[in-house]
Coordinates of C-alpha atoms in Angstrom, one line a residue:
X1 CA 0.0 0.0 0.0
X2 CA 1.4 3.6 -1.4
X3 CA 0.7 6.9 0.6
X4 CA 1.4 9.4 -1.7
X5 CA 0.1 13.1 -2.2
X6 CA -2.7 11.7 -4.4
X7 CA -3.9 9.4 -2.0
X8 CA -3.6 11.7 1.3
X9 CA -5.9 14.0 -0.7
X10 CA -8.5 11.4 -1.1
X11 CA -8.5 10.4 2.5
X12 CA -8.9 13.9 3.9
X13 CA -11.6 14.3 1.5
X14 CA -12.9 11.0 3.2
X15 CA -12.9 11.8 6.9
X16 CA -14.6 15.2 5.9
X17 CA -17.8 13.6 4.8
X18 CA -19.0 13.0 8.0
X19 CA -18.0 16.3 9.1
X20 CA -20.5 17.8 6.7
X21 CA -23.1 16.5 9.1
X22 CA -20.8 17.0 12.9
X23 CA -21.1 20.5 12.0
X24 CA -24.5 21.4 12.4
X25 CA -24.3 19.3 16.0
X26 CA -21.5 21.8 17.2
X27 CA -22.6 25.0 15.6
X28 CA -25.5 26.9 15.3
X29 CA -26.9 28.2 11.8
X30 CA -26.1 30.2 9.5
X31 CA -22.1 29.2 10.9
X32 CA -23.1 25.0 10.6
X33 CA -24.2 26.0 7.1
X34 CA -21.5 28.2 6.4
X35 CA -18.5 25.4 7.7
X36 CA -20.3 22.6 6.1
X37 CA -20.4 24.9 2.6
X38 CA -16.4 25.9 3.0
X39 CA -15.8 22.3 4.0
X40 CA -17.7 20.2 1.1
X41 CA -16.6 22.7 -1.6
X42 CA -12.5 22.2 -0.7
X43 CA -13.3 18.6 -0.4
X44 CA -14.6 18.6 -3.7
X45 CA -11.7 20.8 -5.0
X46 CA -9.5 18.2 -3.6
X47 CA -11.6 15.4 -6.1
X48 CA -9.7 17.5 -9.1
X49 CA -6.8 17.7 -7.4
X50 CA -6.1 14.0 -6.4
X51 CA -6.8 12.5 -9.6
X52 CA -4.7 15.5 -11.7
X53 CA -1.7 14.9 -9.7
X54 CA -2.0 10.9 -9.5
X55 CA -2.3 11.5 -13.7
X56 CA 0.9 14.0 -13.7
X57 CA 2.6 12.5 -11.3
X58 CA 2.1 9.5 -12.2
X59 CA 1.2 8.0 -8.8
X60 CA -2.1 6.2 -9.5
X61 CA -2.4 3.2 -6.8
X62 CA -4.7 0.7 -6.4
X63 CA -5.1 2.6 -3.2
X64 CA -6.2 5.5 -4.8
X65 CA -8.6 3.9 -6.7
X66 CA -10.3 2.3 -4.2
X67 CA -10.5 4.9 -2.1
X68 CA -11.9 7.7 -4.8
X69 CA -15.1 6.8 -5.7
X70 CA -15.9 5.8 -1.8
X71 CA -14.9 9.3 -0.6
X72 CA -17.1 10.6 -3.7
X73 CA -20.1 8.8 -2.8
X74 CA -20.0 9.7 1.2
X75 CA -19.2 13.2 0.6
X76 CA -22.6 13.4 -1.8
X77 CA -24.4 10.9 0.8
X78 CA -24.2 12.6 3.8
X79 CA -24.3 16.2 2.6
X80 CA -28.0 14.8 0.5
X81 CA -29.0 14.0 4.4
X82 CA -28.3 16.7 6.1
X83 CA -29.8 18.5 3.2
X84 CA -32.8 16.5 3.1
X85 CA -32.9 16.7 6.9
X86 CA -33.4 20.4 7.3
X87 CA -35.6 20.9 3.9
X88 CA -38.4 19.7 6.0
X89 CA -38.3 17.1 4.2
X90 CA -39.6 18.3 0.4
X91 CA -40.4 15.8 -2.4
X92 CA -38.7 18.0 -5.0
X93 CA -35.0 17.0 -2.9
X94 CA -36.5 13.9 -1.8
X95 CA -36.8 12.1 -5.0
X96 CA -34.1 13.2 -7.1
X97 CA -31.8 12.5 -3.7
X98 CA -33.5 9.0 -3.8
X99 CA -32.4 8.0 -7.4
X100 CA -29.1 9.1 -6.5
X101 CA -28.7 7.4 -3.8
X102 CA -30.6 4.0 -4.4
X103 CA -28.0 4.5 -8.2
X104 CA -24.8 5.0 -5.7
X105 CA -25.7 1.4 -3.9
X106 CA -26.8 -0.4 -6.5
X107 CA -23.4 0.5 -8.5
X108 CA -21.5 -0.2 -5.8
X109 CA -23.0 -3.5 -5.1
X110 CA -22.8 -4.5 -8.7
X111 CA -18.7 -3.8 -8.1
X112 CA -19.0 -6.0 -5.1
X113 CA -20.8 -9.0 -6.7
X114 CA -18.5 -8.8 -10.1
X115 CA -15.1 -8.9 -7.9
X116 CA -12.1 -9.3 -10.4
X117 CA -14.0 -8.7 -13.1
X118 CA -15.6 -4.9 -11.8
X119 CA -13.4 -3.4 -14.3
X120 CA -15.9 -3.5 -17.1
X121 CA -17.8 -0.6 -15.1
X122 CA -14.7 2.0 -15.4
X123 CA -15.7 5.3 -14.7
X124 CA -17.0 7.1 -17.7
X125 CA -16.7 10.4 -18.8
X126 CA -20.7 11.2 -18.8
X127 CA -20.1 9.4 -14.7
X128 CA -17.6 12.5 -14.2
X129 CA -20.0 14.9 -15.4
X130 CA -22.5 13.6 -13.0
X131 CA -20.3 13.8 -10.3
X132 CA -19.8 17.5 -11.4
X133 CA -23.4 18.6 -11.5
X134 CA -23.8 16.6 -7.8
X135 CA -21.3 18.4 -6.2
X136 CA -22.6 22.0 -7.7
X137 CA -25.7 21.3 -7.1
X138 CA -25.0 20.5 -3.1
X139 CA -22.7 23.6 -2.8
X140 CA -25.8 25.9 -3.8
X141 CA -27.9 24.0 -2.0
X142 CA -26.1 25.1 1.2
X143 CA -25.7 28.1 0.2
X144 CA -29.3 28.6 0.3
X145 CA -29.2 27.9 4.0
X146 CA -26.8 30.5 4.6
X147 CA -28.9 33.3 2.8
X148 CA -32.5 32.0 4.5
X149 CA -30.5 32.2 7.6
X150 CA -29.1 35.7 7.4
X151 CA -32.5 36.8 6.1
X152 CA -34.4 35.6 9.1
X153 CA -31.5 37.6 11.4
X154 CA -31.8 40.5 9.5
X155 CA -35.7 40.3 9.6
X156 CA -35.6 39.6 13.7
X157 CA -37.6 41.8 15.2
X158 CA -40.1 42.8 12.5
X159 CA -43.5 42.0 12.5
X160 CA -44.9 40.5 9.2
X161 CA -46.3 44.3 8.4
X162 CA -43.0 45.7 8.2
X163 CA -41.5 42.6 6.3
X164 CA -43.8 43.3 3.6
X165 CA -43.4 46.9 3.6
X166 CA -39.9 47.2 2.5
X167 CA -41.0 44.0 0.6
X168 CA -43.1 45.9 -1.7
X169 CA -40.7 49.0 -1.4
X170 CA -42.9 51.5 0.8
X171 CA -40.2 51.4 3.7
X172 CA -36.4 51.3 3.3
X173 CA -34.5 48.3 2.9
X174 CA -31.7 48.9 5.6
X175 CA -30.7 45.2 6.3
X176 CA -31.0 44.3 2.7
X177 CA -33.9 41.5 3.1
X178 CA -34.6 41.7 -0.5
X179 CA -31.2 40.8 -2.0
X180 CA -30.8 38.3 0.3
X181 CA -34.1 36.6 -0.6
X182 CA -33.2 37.0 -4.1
X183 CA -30.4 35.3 -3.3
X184 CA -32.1 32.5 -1.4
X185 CA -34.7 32.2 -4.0
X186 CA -31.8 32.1 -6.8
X187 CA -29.9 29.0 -4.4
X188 CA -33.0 27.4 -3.5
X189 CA -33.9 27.2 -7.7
X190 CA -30.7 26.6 -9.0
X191 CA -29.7 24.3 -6.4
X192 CA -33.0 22.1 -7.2
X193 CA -32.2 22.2 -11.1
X194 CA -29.0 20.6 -11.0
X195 CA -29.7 18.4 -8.8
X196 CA -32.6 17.1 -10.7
X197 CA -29.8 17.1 -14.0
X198 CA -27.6 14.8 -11.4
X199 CA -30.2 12.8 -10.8
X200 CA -30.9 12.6 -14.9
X201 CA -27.4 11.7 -15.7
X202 CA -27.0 9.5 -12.6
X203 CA -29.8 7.4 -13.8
X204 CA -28.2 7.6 -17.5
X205 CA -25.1 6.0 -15.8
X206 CA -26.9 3.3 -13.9
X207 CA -28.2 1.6 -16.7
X208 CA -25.3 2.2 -18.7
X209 CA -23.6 0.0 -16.3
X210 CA -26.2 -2.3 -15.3
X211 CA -26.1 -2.7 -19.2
X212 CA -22.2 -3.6 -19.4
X213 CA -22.5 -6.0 -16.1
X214 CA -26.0 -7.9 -17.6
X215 CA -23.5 -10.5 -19.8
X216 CA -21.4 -11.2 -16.2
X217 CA -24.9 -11.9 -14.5
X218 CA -26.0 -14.6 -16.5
X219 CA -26.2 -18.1 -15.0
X220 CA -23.8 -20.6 -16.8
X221 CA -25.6 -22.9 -19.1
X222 CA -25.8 -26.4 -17.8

């Protein structure tokens, strides 16, 4: 077993997919949202990373590959429940979440059952580009929880009257509630939209490899 740059990288981003979800036990929101946002987007930075210097360095282990697509699929896992969690729990993240996730174990048990002969489901492009769109899509996604957070501390105070006052622009907008509802509005709708394409080409990808494992899965003629 090799421990090289590559492969540190890809065990840091490991560990710090369960402390996406530690964060919002220790801290309170908007800061839970806001460590879990800076945390998931340089673990995700660290995806690129790991795999560009394993390539240029030419370091690519069978640790490393191992360990990559596990760290992907827990960093996406756990940041979809704590998501999911504190969306109240609303079918529009709840079902494109599910197809990702029921895709993630069905893959990976596929890879399990096939054993030495898992390398006919290599990681395709259109896989990376699913990837891509999952971990955008979760970055906005907290985001959103940042702005609805500052909004309701900016708004503490005000009765429902004055809300909709400086709302509709009859009173003055001194703690900028409308950009950051805008903001939160844009996040929220965003957010949803690429994770709805993730769940597209996650689906896509499932088949495709359900598709390449179907002649391993046959029982042998007697």
């Amino acid at each position: 077993m090799t421990l090289t740059m590559p492969n540190v990288l890809t065990i840091v981003r490991l560990l710090a997919a369960p402390m996406v979800a530690v964060m919002f036990l220790y801290f309170t929101r908007p800061y839970a949202d806001w460590f879990a946002l800076v945390l998931f987007v340089l673990a995700a930075i660290t995806d690129w990373f790991d795999g560009y210097l394993a390539r240029a360095w030419k370091q690519e282990t069978k640790l490393g590959a191992m360990l990559d697509p596990i760290a992907d699929k827990a960093m996406v896992v756990i940041a979809l429940m704590v998501i999911i969690g504190f969306s109240s729990w609303s079918p529009w993240l709840v079902l494109p979440a599910t197809v990702i996730l029921f895709r993630e174990v069905f893959v990976s048990g596929l890879r399990e059952f096939l054993g030495d002969t898992a390398g006919t489901l290599k990681v395709t492009k259109l896989a990376k580009w699913k990837t891509t769109f999952q971990m955008v899509a979760i970055a906005v996604l907290f985001s959103q929880g940042v702005f609805e957070h500052y909004l309701g501390m900016s708004a503490y105070g005000m009765d429902q009257t004055m809300v909709n006052a400086i709302f509709e622009g009859t009173e003055p907008d001194l703690q900028g509630l409308r950009w950051k509802h805008a903001a939160m509005e844009w996040a929220g709708s965003t957010g949803h939209v690429l994770l709805w394409v993730a769940a597209g080409l996650t689906l896509i990808t499932g088949v495709d490899y359900l598709r390449k494992a179907m002649p391993h899965l046959k029982d042998d003629e007697k």
